[in-house]
Amino acid sequence: MSDAKTPMTREERLAARLRENLKRRKAQARAMEAVAGGADATAAESPDSPETGLSNPAA
């Protein structure tokens, strides 16, 4: 294959790196989703986090 011997252009190298990065990030996101399970839904309903964002809403 003579194409393998020709040097890649900057744009081609960047595109390849972006594809690799996207694949890696998707794999990480899937792994985090598998580990977290439903933790995201319960974290949003946590009583420790006030809905208004105020530290003392009664004041």
JSON list of N, CA, C and O in Angstrom, two decimals:
[
{"chain": "A", "resi": 1, "resn": "MET", "atom": "N", "xyz": [0.84, -1.18, 0.00]},
{"chain": "A", "resi": 1, "resn": "MET", "atom": "CA", "xyz": [0.00, 0.00, 0.00]},
{"chain": "A", "resi": 1, "resn": "MET", "atom": "C", "xyz": [0.89, 1.24, 0.00]},
{"chain": "A", "resi": 1, "resn": "MET", "atom": "O", "xyz": [1.56, 1.54, 0.96]},
{"chain": "A", "resi": 2, "resn": "SER", "atom": "N", "xyz": [0.88, 1.96, -1.08]},
{"chain": "A", "resi": 2, "resn": "SER", "atom": "CA", "xyz": [1.72, 3.15, -1.19]},
{"chain": "A", "resi": 2, "resn": "SER", "atom": "C", "xyz": [1.15, 4.31, -0.39]},
{"chain": "A", "resi": 2, "resn": "SER", "atom": "O", "xyz": [1.87, 5.24, -0.04]},
{"chain": "A", "resi": 3, "resn": "ASP", "atom": "N", "xyz": [-0.15, 4.27, -0.07]},
{"chain": "A", "resi": 3, "resn": "ASP", "atom": "CA", "xyz": [-0.77, 5.35, 0.70]},
{"chain": "A", "resi": 3, "resn": "ASP", "atom": "C", "xyz": [-0.21, 5.41, 2.12]},
{"chain": "A", "resi": 3, "resn": "ASP", "atom": "O", "xyz": [-0.13, 6.47, 2.71]},
{"chain": "A", "resi": 4, "resn": "ALA", "atom": "N", "xyz": [0.20, 4.28, 2.66]},
{"chain": "A", "resi": 4, "resn": "ALA", "atom": "CA", "xyz": [0.71, 4.25, 4.02]},
{"chain": "A", "resi": 4, "resn": "ALA", "atom": "C", "xyz": [2.06, 4.95, 4.11]},
{"chain": "A", "resi": 4, "resn": "ALA", "atom": "O", "xyz": [2.45, 5.44, 5.15]},
{"chain": "A", "resi": 5, "resn": "LYS", "atom": "N", "xyz": [2.79, 5.01, 2.99]},
{"chain": "A", "resi": 5, "resn": "LYS", "atom": "CA", "xyz": [4.10, 5.64, 2.99]},
{"chain": "A", "resi": 5, "resn": "LYS", "atom": "C", "xyz": [4.02, 7.15, 2.83]},
{"chain": "A", "resi": 5, "resn": "LYS", "atom": "O", "xyz": [4.95, 7.85, 3.21]},
{"chain": "A", "resi": 6, "resn": "THR", "atom": "N", "xyz": [2.94, 7.65, 2.28]},
{"chain": "A", "resi": 6, "resn": "THR", "atom": "CA", "xyz": [2.82, 9.10, 2.11]},
{"chain": "A", "resi": 6, "resn": "THR", "atom": "C", "xyz": [2.49, 9.73, 3.45]},
{"chain": "A", "resi": 6, "resn": "THR", "atom": "O", "xyz": [1.65, 9.24, 4.20]},
{"chain": "A", "resi": 7, "resn": "PRO", "atom": "N", "xyz": [3.18, 10.82, 3.78]},
{"chain": "A", "resi": 7, "resn": "PRO", "atom": "CA", "xyz": [2.90, 11.47, 5.06]},
{"chain": "A", "resi": 7, "resn": "PRO", "atom": "C", "xyz": [1.50, 12.09, 5.08]},
{"chain": "A", "resi": 7, "resn": "PRO", "atom": "O", "xyz": [1.01, 12.60, 4.08]},
{"chain": "A", "resi": 8, "resn": "MET", "atom": "N", "xyz": [0.87, 11.98, 6.24]},
{"chain": "A", "resi": 8, "resn": "MET", "atom": "CA", "xyz": [-0.47, 12.55, 6.39]},
{"chain": "A", "resi": 8, "resn": "MET", "atom": "C", "xyz": [-0.37, 14.06, 6.51]},
{"chain": "A", "resi": 8, "resn": "MET", "atom": "O", "xyz": [0.58, 14.59, 7.07]},
{"chain": "A", "resi": 9, "resn": "THR", "atom": "N", "xyz": [-1.39, 14.74, 6.02]},
{"chain": "A", "resi": 9, "resn": "THR", "atom": "CA", "xyz": [-1.43, 16.19, 6.18]},
{"chain": "A", "resi": 9, "resn": "THR", "atom": "C", "xyz": [-1.79, 16.51, 7.61]},
{"chain": "A", "resi": 9, "resn": "THR", "atom": "O", "xyz": [-2.24, 15.64, 8.37]},
{"chain": "A", "resi": 10, "resn": "ARG", "atom": "N", "xyz": [-1.60, 17.75, 7.98]},
{"chain": "A", "resi": 10, "resn": "ARG", "atom": "CA", "xyz": [-1.93, 18.18, 9.34]},
{"chain": "A", "resi": 10, "resn": "ARG", "atom": "C", "xyz": [-3.40, 17.94, 9.64]},
{"chain": "A", "resi": 10, "resn": "ARG", "atom": "O", "xyz": [-3.76, 17.48, 10.72]},
{"chain": "A", "resi": 11, "resn": "GLU", "atom": "N", "xyz": [-4.26, 18.27, 8.68]},
{"chain": "A", "resi": 11, "resn": "GLU", "atom": "CA", "xyz": [-5.70, 18.09, 8.88]},
{"chain": "A", "resi": 11, "resn": "GLU", "atom": "C", "xyz": [-6.05, 16.62, 9.06]},
{"chain": "A", "resi": 11, "resn": "GLU", "atom": "O", "xyz": [-6.89, 16.28, 9.89]},
{"chain": "A", "resi": 12, "resn": "GLU", "atom": "N", "xyz": [-5.39, 15.74, 8.31]},
{"chain": "A", "resi": 12, "resn": "GLU", "atom": "CA", "xyz": [-5.67, 14.31, 8.44]},
{"chain": "A", "resi": 12, "resn": "GLU", "atom": "C", "xyz": [-5.20, 13.79, 9.80]},
{"chain": "A", "resi": 12, "resn": "GLU", "atom": "O", "xyz": [-5.90, 12.99, 10.43]},
{"chain": "A", "resi": 13, "resn": "ARG", "atom": "N", "xyz": [-4.05, 14.26, 10.26]},
{"chain": "A", "resi": 13, "resn": "ARG", "atom": "CA", "xyz": [-3.56, 13.85, 11.58]},
{"chain": "A", "resi": 13, "resn": "ARG", "atom": "C", "xyz": [-4.50, 14.32, 12.67]},
{"chain": "A", "resi": 13, "resn": "ARG", "atom": "O", "xyz": [-4.83, 13.57, 13.60]},
{"chain": "A", "resi": 14, "resn": "LEU", "atom": "N", "xyz": [-4.95, 15.58, 12.56]},
{"chain": "A", "resi": 14, "resn": "LEU", "atom": "CA", "xyz": [-5.87, 16.12, 13.57]},
{"chain": "A", "resi": 14, "resn": "LEU", "atom": "C", "xyz": [-7.19, 15.36, 13.56]},
{"chain": "A", "resi": 14, "resn": "LEU", "atom": "O", "xyz": [-7.75, 15.06, 14.62]},
{"chain": "A", "resi": 15, "resn": "ALA", "atom": "N", "xyz": [-7.69, 15.05, 12.36]},
{"chain": "A", "resi": 15, "resn": "ALA", "atom": "CA", "xyz": [-8.96, 14.33, 12.26]},
{"chain": "A", "resi": 15, "resn": "ALA", "atom": "C", "xyz": [-8.83, 12.94, 12.89]},
{"chain": "A", "resi": 15, "resn": "ALA", "atom": "O", "xyz": [-9.74, 12.48, 13.60]},
{"chain": "A", "resi": 16, "resn": "ALA", "atom": "N", "xyz": [-7.71, 12.28, 12.65]},
{"chain": "A", "resi": 16, "resn": "ALA", "atom": "CA", "xyz": [-7.50, 10.96, 13.24]},
{"chain": "A", "resi": 16, "resn": "ALA", "atom": "C", "xyz": [-7.42, 11.04, 14.76]},
{"chain": "A", "resi": 16, "resn": "ALA", "atom": "O", "xyz": [-8.00, 10.21, 15.47]},
{"chain": "A", "resi": 17, "resn": "ARG", "atom": "N", "xyz": [-6.71, 12.04, 15.27]},
{"chain": "A", "resi": 17, "resn": "ARG", "atom": "CA", "xyz": [-6.60, 12.21, 16.72]},
{"chain": "A", "resi": 17, "resn": "ARG", "atom": "C", "xyz": [-7.96, 12.51, 17.33]},
{"chain": "A", "resi": 17, "resn": "ARG", "atom": "O", "xyz": [-8.28, 12.02, 18.42]},
{"chain": "A", "resi": 18, "resn": "LEU", "atom": "N", "xyz": [-8.77, 13.33, 16.66]},
{"chain": "A", "resi": 18, "resn": "LEU", "atom": "CA", "xyz": [-10.10, 13.64, 17.16]},
{"chain": "A", "resi": 18, "resn": "LEU", "atom": "C", "xyz": [-10.98, 12.40, 17.21]},
{"chain": "A", "resi": 18, "resn": "LEU", "atom": "O", "xyz": [-11.73, 12.20, 18.16]},
{"chain": "A", "resi": 19, "resn": "ARG", "atom": "N", "xyz": [-10.90, 11.57, 16.17]},
{"chain": "A", "resi": 19, "resn": "ARG", "atom": "CA", "xyz": [-11.69, 10.33, 16.17]},
{"chain": "A", "resi": 19, "resn": "ARG", "atom": "C", "xyz": [-11.27, 9.42, 17.32]},
{"chain": "A", "resi": 19, "resn": "ARG", "atom": "O", "xyz": [-12.12, 8.84, 18.00]},
{"chain": "A", "resi": 20, "resn": "GLU", "atom": "N", "xyz": [-9.97, 9.28, 17.52]},
{"chain": "A", "resi": 20, "resn": "GLU", "atom": "CA", "xyz": [-9.48, 8.45, 18.62]},
{"chain": "A", "resi": 20, "resn": "GLU", "atom": "C", "xyz": [-9.93, 9.00, 19.97]},
{"chain": "A", "resi": 20, "resn": "GLU", "atom": "O", "xyz": [-10.35, 8.24, 20.85]},
{"chain": "A", "resi": 21, "resn": "ASN", "atom": "N", "xyz": [-9.86, 10.31, 20.13]},
{"chain": "A", "resi": 21, "resn": "ASN", "atom": "CA", "xyz": [-10.27, 10.94, 21.38]},
{"chain": "A", "resi": 21, "resn": "ASN", "atom": "C", "xyz": [-11.77, 10.73, 21.62]},
{"chain": "A", "resi": 21, "resn": "ASN", "atom": "O", "xyz": [-12.19, 10.43, 22.74]},
{"chain": "A", "resi": 22, "resn": "LEU", "atom": "N", "xyz": [-12.56, 10.88, 20.57]},
{"chain": "A", "resi": 22, "resn": "LEU", "atom": "CA", "xyz": [-14.01, 10.69, 20.71]},
{"chain": "A", "resi": 22, "resn": "LEU", "atom": "C", "xyz": [-14.33, 9.26, 21.11]},
{"chain": "A", "resi": 22, "resn": "LEU", "atom": "O", "xyz": [-15.16, 9.03, 22.00]},
{"chain": "A", "resi": 23, "resn": "LYS", "atom": "N", "xyz": [-13.67, 8.29, 20.49]},
{"chain": "A", "resi": 23, "resn": "LYS", "atom": "CA", "xyz": [-13.89, 6.89, 20.85]},
{"chain": "A", "resi": 23, "resn": "LYS", "atom": "C", "xyz": [-13.52, 6.64, 22.31]},
{"chain": "A", "resi": 23, "resn": "LYS", "atom": "O", "xyz": [-14.24, 5.96, 23.04]},
{"chain": "A", "resi": 24, "resn": "ARG", "atom": "N", "xyz": [-12.39, 7.20, 22.75]},
{"chain": "A", "resi": 24, "resn": "ARG", "atom": "CA", "xyz": [-11.95, 7.02, 24.12]},
{"chain": "A", "resi": 24, "resn": "ARG", "atom": "C", "xyz": [-12.93, 7.65, 25.10]},
{"chain": "A", "resi": 24, "resn": "ARG", "atom": "O", "xyz": [-13.30, 7.05, 26.12]},
{"chain": "A", "resi": 25, "resn": "ARG", "atom": "N", "xyz": [-13.40, 8.85, 24.79]},
{"chain": "A", "resi": 25, "resn": "ARG", "atom": "CA", "xyz": [-14.33, 9.54, 25.69]},
{"chain": "A", "resi": 25, "resn": "ARG", "atom": "C", "xyz": [-15.68, 8.83, 25.75]},
{"chain": "A", "resi": 25, "resn": "ARG", "atom": "O", "xyz": [-16.31, 8.76, 26.81]},
{"chain": "A", "resi": 26, "resn": "LYS", "atom": "N", "xyz": [-16.14, 8.28, 24.63]},
{"chain": "A", "resi": 26, "resn": "LYS", "atom": "CA", "xyz": [-17.39, 7.53, 24.64]},
{"chain": "A", "resi": 26, "resn": "LYS", "atom": "C", "xyz": [-17.25, 6.27, 25.48]},
{"chain": "A", "resi": 26, "resn": "LYS", "atom": "O", "xyz": [-18.17, 5.91, 26.23]},
{"chain": "A", "resi": 27, "resn": "ALA", "atom": "N", "xyz": [-16.09, 5.60, 25.36]},
{"chain": "A", "resi": 27, "resn": "ALA", "atom": "CA", "xyz": [-15.87, 4.40, 26.17]},
{"chain": "A", "resi": 27, "resn": "ALA", "atom": "C", "xyz": [-15.84, 4.77, 27.65]},
{"chain": "A", "resi": 27, "resn": "ALA", "atom": "O", "xyz": [-16.39, 4.04, 28.49]},
{"chain": "A", "resi": 28, "resn": "GLN", "atom": "N", "xyz": [-15.21, 5.89, 27.99]},
{"chain": "A", "resi": 28, "resn": "GLN", "atom": "CA", "xyz": [-15.18, 6.34, 29.39]},
{"chain": "A", "resi": 28, "resn": "GLN", "atom": "C", "xyz": [-16.58, 6.66, 29.88]},
{"chain": "A", "resi": 28, "resn": "GLN", "atom": "O", "xyz": [-16.94, 6.33, 31.01]},
{"chain": "A", "resi": 29, "resn": "ALA", "atom": "N", "xyz": [-17.38, 7.32, 29.04]},
{"chain": "A", "resi": 29, "resn": "ALA", "atom": "CA", "xyz": [-18.74, 7.68, 29.44]},
{"chain": "A", "resi": 29, "resn": "ALA", "atom": "C", "xyz": [-19.58, 6.42, 29.66]},
{"chain": "A", "resi": 29, "resn": "ALA", "atom": "O", "xyz": [-20.36, 6.35, 30.62]},
{"chain": "A", "resi": 30, "resn": "ARG", "atom": "N", "xyz": [-19.41, 5.42, 28.79]},
{"chain": "A", "resi": 30, "resn": "ARG", "atom": "CA", "xyz": [-20.15, 4.16, 28.98]},
{"chain": "A", "resi": 30, "resn": "ARG", "atom": "C", "xyz": [-19.72, 3.48, 30.27]},
{"chain": "A", "resi": 30, "resn": "ARG", "atom": "O", "xyz": [-20.55, 2.94, 31.00]},
{"chain": "A", "resi": 31, "resn": "ALA", "atom": "N", "xyz": [-18.43, 3.51, 30.57]},
{"chain": "A", "resi": 31, "resn": "ALA", "atom": "CA", "xyz": [-17.94, 2.88, 31.80]},
{"chain": "A", "resi": 31, "resn": "ALA", "atom": "C", "xyz": [-18.47, 3.62, 33.02]},
{"chain": "A", "resi": 31, "resn": "ALA", "atom": "O", "xyz": [-18.87, 2.99, 34.00]},
{"chain": "A", "resi": 32, "resn": "MET", "atom": "N", "xyz": [-18.48, 4.94, 32.98]},
{"chain": "A", "resi": 32, "resn": "MET", "atom": "CA", "xyz": [-19.00, 5.72, 34.10]},
{"chain": "A", "resi": 32, "resn": "MET", "atom": "C", "xyz": [-20.49, 5.47, 34.28]},
{"chain": "A", "resi": 32, "resn": "MET", "atom": "O", "xyz": [-20.98, 5.40, 35.41]},
{"chain": "A", "resi": 33, "resn": "GLU", "atom": "N", "xyz": [-21.21, 5.34, 33.20]},
{"chain": "A", "resi": 33, "resn": "GLU", "atom": "CA", "xyz": [-22.64, 5.07, 33.26]},
{"chain": "A", "resi": 33, "resn": "GLU", "atom": "C", "xyz": [-22.89, 3.71, 33.89]},
{"chain": "A", "resi": 33, "resn": "GLU", "atom": "O", "xyz": [-23.80, 3.55, 34.70]},
{"chain": "A", "resi": 34, "resn": "ALA", "atom": "N", "xyz": [-22.08, 2.73, 33.54]},
{"chain": "A", "resi": 34, "resn": "ALA", "atom": "CA", "xyz": [-22.24, 1.39, 34.08]},
{"chain": "A", "resi": 34, "resn": "ALA", "atom": "C", "xyz": [-21.92, 1.38, 35.57]},
{"chain": "A", "resi": 34, "resn": "ALA", "atom": "O", "xyz": [-22.59, 0.70, 36.35]},
{"chain": "A", "resi": 35, "resn": "VAL", "atom": "N", "xyz": [-20.91, 2.13, 35.99]},
{"chain": "A", "resi": 35, "resn": "VAL", "atom": "CA", "xyz": [-20.52, 2.18, 37.40]},
{"chain": "A", "resi": 35, "resn": "VAL", "atom": "C", "xyz": [-21.55, 2.96, 38.20]},
{"chain": "A", "resi": 35, "resn": "VAL", "atom": "O", "xyz": [-21.96, 2.54, 39.28]},
{"chain": "A", "resi": 36, "resn": "ALA", "atom": "N", "xyz": [-21.98, 4.09, 37.67]},
{"chain": "A", "resi": 36, "resn": "ALA", "atom": "CA", "xyz": [-22.89, 4.97, 38.40]},
{"chain": "A", "resi": 36, "resn": "ALA", "atom": "C", "xyz": [-24.29, 4.37, 38.48]},
{"chain": "A", "resi": 36, "resn": "ALA", "atom": "O", "xyz": [-24.99, 4.58, 39.46]},
{"chain": "A", "resi": 37, "resn": "GLY", "atom": "N", "xyz": [-24.70, 3.68, 37.45]},
{"chain": "A", "resi": 37, "resn": "GLY", "atom": "CA", "xyz": [-26.05, 3.12, 37.44]},
{"chain": "A", "resi": 37, "resn": "GLY", "atom": "C", "xyz": [-27.08, 4.22, 37.49]},
{"chain": "A", "resi": 37, "resn": "GLY", "atom": "O", "xyz": [-27.14, 5.06, 36.63]},
{"chain": "A", "resi": 38, "resn": "GLY", "atom": "N", "xyz": [-27.90, 4.25, 38.51]},
{"chain": "A", "resi": 38, "resn": "GLY", "atom": "CA", "xyz": [-28.92, 5.27, 38.66]},
{"chain": "A", "resi": 38, "resn": "GLY", "atom": "C", "xyz": [-28.53, 6.35, 39.63]},
{"chain": "A", "resi": 38, "resn": "GLY", "atom": "O", "xyz": [-29.37, 7.06, 40.15]},
{"chain": "A", "resi": 39, "resn": "ALA", "atom": "N", "xyz": [-27.26, 6.50, 39.93]},
{"chain": "A", "resi": 39, "resn": "ALA", "atom": "CA", "xyz": [-26.82, 7.47, 40.93]},
{"chain": "A", "resi": 39, "resn": "ALA", "atom": "C", "xyz": [-27.11, 8.90, 40.49]},
{"chain": "A", "resi": 39, "resn": "ALA", "atom": "O", "xyz": [-27.29, 9.77, 41.33]},
{"chain": "A", "resi": 40, "resn": "ASP", "atom": "N", "xyz": [-27.15, 9.16, 39.19]},
{"chain": "A", "resi": 40, "resn": "ASP", "atom": "CA", "xyz": [-27.42, 10.51, 38.71]},
{"chain": "A", "resi": 40, "resn": "ASP", "atom": "C", "xyz": [-28.83, 10.96, 39.11]},
{"chain": "A", "resi": 40, "resn": "ASP", "atom": "O", "xyz": [-29.03, 12.11, 39.50]},
{"chain": "A", "resi": 41, "resn": "ALA", "atom": "N", "xyz": [-29.79, 10.08, 39.03]},
{"chain": "A", "resi": 41, "resn": "ALA", "atom": "CA", "xyz": [-31.16, 10.45, 39.38]},
{"chain": "A", "resi": 41, "resn": "ALA", "atom": "C", "xyz": [-31.29, 10.71, 40.88]},
{"chain": "A", "resi": 41, "resn": "ALA", "atom": "O", "xyz": [-31.98, 11.63, 41.29]},
{"chain": "A", "resi": 42, "resn": "THR", "atom": "N", "xyz": [-30.62, 9.93, 41.70]},
{"chain": "A", "resi": 42, "resn": "THR", "atom": "CA", "xyz": [-30.73, 10.13, 43.14]},
{"chain": "A", "resi": 42, "resn": "THR", "atom": "C", "xyz": [-29.95, 11.35, 43.59]},
{"chain": "A", "resi": 42, "resn": "THR", "atom": "O", "xyz": [-30.33, 12.00, 44.56]},
{"chain": "A", "resi": 43, "resn": "ALA", "atom": "N", "xyz": [-28.88, 11.70, 42.90]},
{"chain": "A", "resi": 43, "resn": "ALA", "atom": "CA", "xyz": [-28.09, 12.87, 43.28]},
{"chain": "A", "resi": 43, "resn": "ALA", "atom": "C", "xyz": [-28.89, 14.15, 43.03]},
{"chain": "A", "resi": 43, "resn": "ALA", "atom": "O", "xyz": [-28.78, 15.12, 43.77]},
{"chain": "A", "resi": 44, "resn": "ALA", "atom": "N", "xyz": [-29.72, 14.15, 42.00]},
{"chain": "A", "resi": 44, "resn": "ALA", "atom": "CA", "xyz": [-30.52, 15.33, 41.69]},
{"chain": "A", "resi": 44, "resn": "ALA", "atom": "C", "xyz": [-31.60, 15.55, 42.75]},
{"chain": "A", "resi": 44, "resn": "ALA", "atom": "O", "xyz": [-32.04, 16.66, 42.97]},
{"chain": "A", "resi": 45, "resn": "GLU", "atom": "N", "xyz": [-32.04, 14.47, 43.42]},
{"chain": "A", "resi": 45, "resn": "GLU", "atom": "CA", "xyz": [-33.10, 14.57, 44.41]},
{"chain": "A", "resi": 45, "resn": "GLU", "atom": "C", "xyz": [-32.56, 14.60, 45.83]},
{"chain": "A", "resi": 45, "resn": "GLU", "atom": "O", "xyz": [-33.30, 14.42, 46.78]},
{"chain": "A", "resi": 46, "resn": "SER", "atom": "N", "xyz": [-31.27, 14.82, 45.98]},
{"chain": "A", "resi": 46, "resn": "SER", "atom": "CA", "xyz": [-30.65, 14.80, 47.29]},
{"chain": "A", "resi": 46, "resn": "SER", "atom": "C", "xyz": [-31.18, 15.94, 48.16]},
{"chain": "A", "resi": 46, "resn": "SER", "atom": "O", "xyz": [-31.29, 17.07, 47.71]},
{"chain": "A", "resi": 47, "resn": "PRO", "atom": "N", "xyz": [-31.51, 15.68, 49.42]},
{"chain": "A", "resi": 47, "resn": "PRO", "atom": "CA", "xyz": [-32.00, 16.73, 50.31]},
{"chain": "A", "resi": 47, "resn": "PRO", "atom": "C", "xyz": [-30.89, 17.72, 50.69]},
{"chain": "A", "resi": 47, "resn": "PRO", "atom": "O", "xyz": [-31.17, 18.79, 51.20]},
{"chain": "A", "resi": 48, "resn": "ASP", "atom": "N", "xyz": [-29.64, 17.35, 50.46]},
{"chain": "A", "resi": 48, "resn": "ASP", "atom": "CA", "xyz": [-28.53, 18.23, 50.81]},
{"chain": "A", "resi": 48, "resn": "ASP", "atom": "C", "xyz": [-28.39, 19.41, 49.85]},
{"chain": "A", "resi": 48, "resn": "ASP", "atom": "O", "xyz": [-27.80, 20.42, 50.19]},
{"chain": "A", "resi": 49, "resn": "SER", "atom": "N", "xyz": [-28.94, 19.27, 48.66]},
{"chain": "A", "resi": 49, "resn": "SER", "atom": "CA", "xyz": [-28.80, 20.35, 47.69]},
{"chain": "A", "resi": 49, "resn": "SER", "atom": "C", "xyz": [-30.12, 21.13, 47.60]},
{"chain": "A", "resi": 49, "resn": "SER", "atom": "O", "xyz": [-31.12, 20.61, 47.13]},
{"chain": "A", "resi": 50, "resn": "PRO", "atom": "N", "xyz": [-30.13, 22.36, 48.06]},
{"chain": "A", "resi": 50, "resn": "PRO", "atom": "CA", "xyz": [-31.37, 23.14, 48.02]},
{"chain": "A", "resi": 50, "resn": "PRO", "atom": "C", "xyz": [-31.76, 23.48, 46.59]},
{"chain": "A", "resi": 50, "resn": "PRO", "atom": "O", "xyz": [-30.91, 23.68, 45.74]},
{"chain": "A", "resi": 51, "resn": "GLU", "atom": "N", "xyz": [-33.05, 23.51, 46.34]},
{"chain": "A", "resi": 51, "resn": "GLU", "atom": "CA", "xyz": [-33.55, 23.78, 44.99]},
{"chain": "A", "resi": 51, "resn": "GLU", "atom": "C", "xyz": [-33.31, 25.23, 44.59]},
{"chain": "A", "resi": 51, "resn": "GLU", "atom": "O", "xyz": [-33.08, 25.53, 43.44]},
{"chain": "A", "resi": 52, "resn": "THR", "atom": "N", "xyz": [-33.38, 26.15, 45.53]},
{"chain": "A", "resi": 52, "resn": "THR", "atom": "CA", "xyz": [-33.25, 27.55, 45.21]},
{"chain": "A", "resi": 52, "resn": "THR", "atom": "C", "xyz": [-31.80, 27.99, 45.08]},
{"chain": "A", "resi": 52, "resn": "THR", "atom": "O", "xyz": [-31.53, 29.03, 44.51]},
{"chain": "A", "resi": 53, "resn": "GLY", "atom": "N", "xyz": [-30.90, 27.22, 45.63]},
{"chain": "A", "resi": 53, "resn": "GLY", "atom": "CA", "xyz": [-29.49, 27.58, 45.59]},
{"chain": "A", "resi": 53, "resn": "GLY", "atom": "C", "xyz": [-29.10, 28.50, 46.74]},
{"chain": "A", "resi": 53, "resn": "GLY", "atom": "O", "xyz": [-27.95, 28.89, 46.85]},
{"chain": "A", "resi": 54, "resn": "LEU", "atom": "N", "xyz": [-30.03, 28.85, 47.61]},
{"chain": "A", "resi": 54, "resn": "LEU", "atom": "CA", "xyz": [-29.73, 29.71, 48.75]},
{"chain": "A", "resi": 54, "resn": "LEU", "atom": "C", "xyz": [-29.31, 28.85, 49.92]},
{"chain": "A", "resi": 54, "resn": "LEU", "atom": "O", "xyz": [-29.86, 27.76, 50.15]},
{"chain": "A", "resi": 55, "resn": "SER", "atom": "N", "xyz": [-28.36, 29.32, 50.71]},
{"chain": "A", "resi": 55, "resn": "SER", "atom": "CA", "xyz": [-27.91, 28.54, 51.84]},
{"chain": "A", "resi": 55, "resn": "SER", "atom": "C", "xyz": [-28.95, 28.54, 52.97]},
{"chain": "A", "resi": 55, "resn": "SER", "atom": "O", "xyz": [-29.06, 27.58, 53.71]},
{"chain": "A", "resi": 56, "resn": "ASN", "atom": "N", "xyz": [-29.71, 29.64, 53.12]},
{"chain": "A", "resi": 56, "resn": "ASN", "atom": "CA", "xyz": [-30.71, 29.72, 54.17]},
{"chain": "A", "resi": 56, "resn": "ASN", "atom": "C", "xyz": [-31.94, 30.43, 53.59]},
{"chain": "A", "resi": 56, "resn": "ASN", "atom": "O", "xyz": [-32.13, 31.63, 53.74]},
{"chain": "A", "resi": 57, "resn": "PRO", "atom": "N", "xyz": [-32.83, 29.67, 52.93]},
{"chain": "A", "resi": 57, "resn": "PRO", "atom": "CA", "xyz": [-33.97, 30.29, 52.26]},
{"chain": "A", "resi": 57, "resn": "PRO", "atom": "C", "xyz": [-34.97, 30.91, 53.22]},
{"chain": "A", "resi": 57, "resn": "PRO", "atom": "O", "xyz": [-35.76, 31.76, 52.82]},
{"chain": "A", "resi": 58, "resn": "ALA", "atom": "N", "xyz": [-34.98, 30.55, 54.51]},
{"chain": "A", "resi": 58, "resn": "ALA", "atom": "CA", "xyz": [-35.94, 31.09, 55.45]},
{"chain": "A", "resi": 58, "resn": "ALA", "atom": "C", "xyz": [-35.56, 32.48, 55.93]},
{"chain": "A", "resi": 58, "resn": "ALA", "atom": "O", "xyz": [-36.38, 33.20, 56.47]},
{"chain": "A", "resi": 59, "resn": "ALA", "atom": "N", "xyz": [-34.32, 32.89, 55.73]},
{"chain": "A", "resi": 59, "resn": "ALA", "atom": "CA", "xyz": [-33.85, 34.18, 56.24]},
{"chain": "A", "resi": 59, "resn": "ALA", "atom": "C", "xyz": [-34.33, 35.34, 55.43]},
{"chain": "A", "resi": 59, "resn": "ALA", "atom": "O", "xyz": [-34.61, 35.44, 54.35]}
]
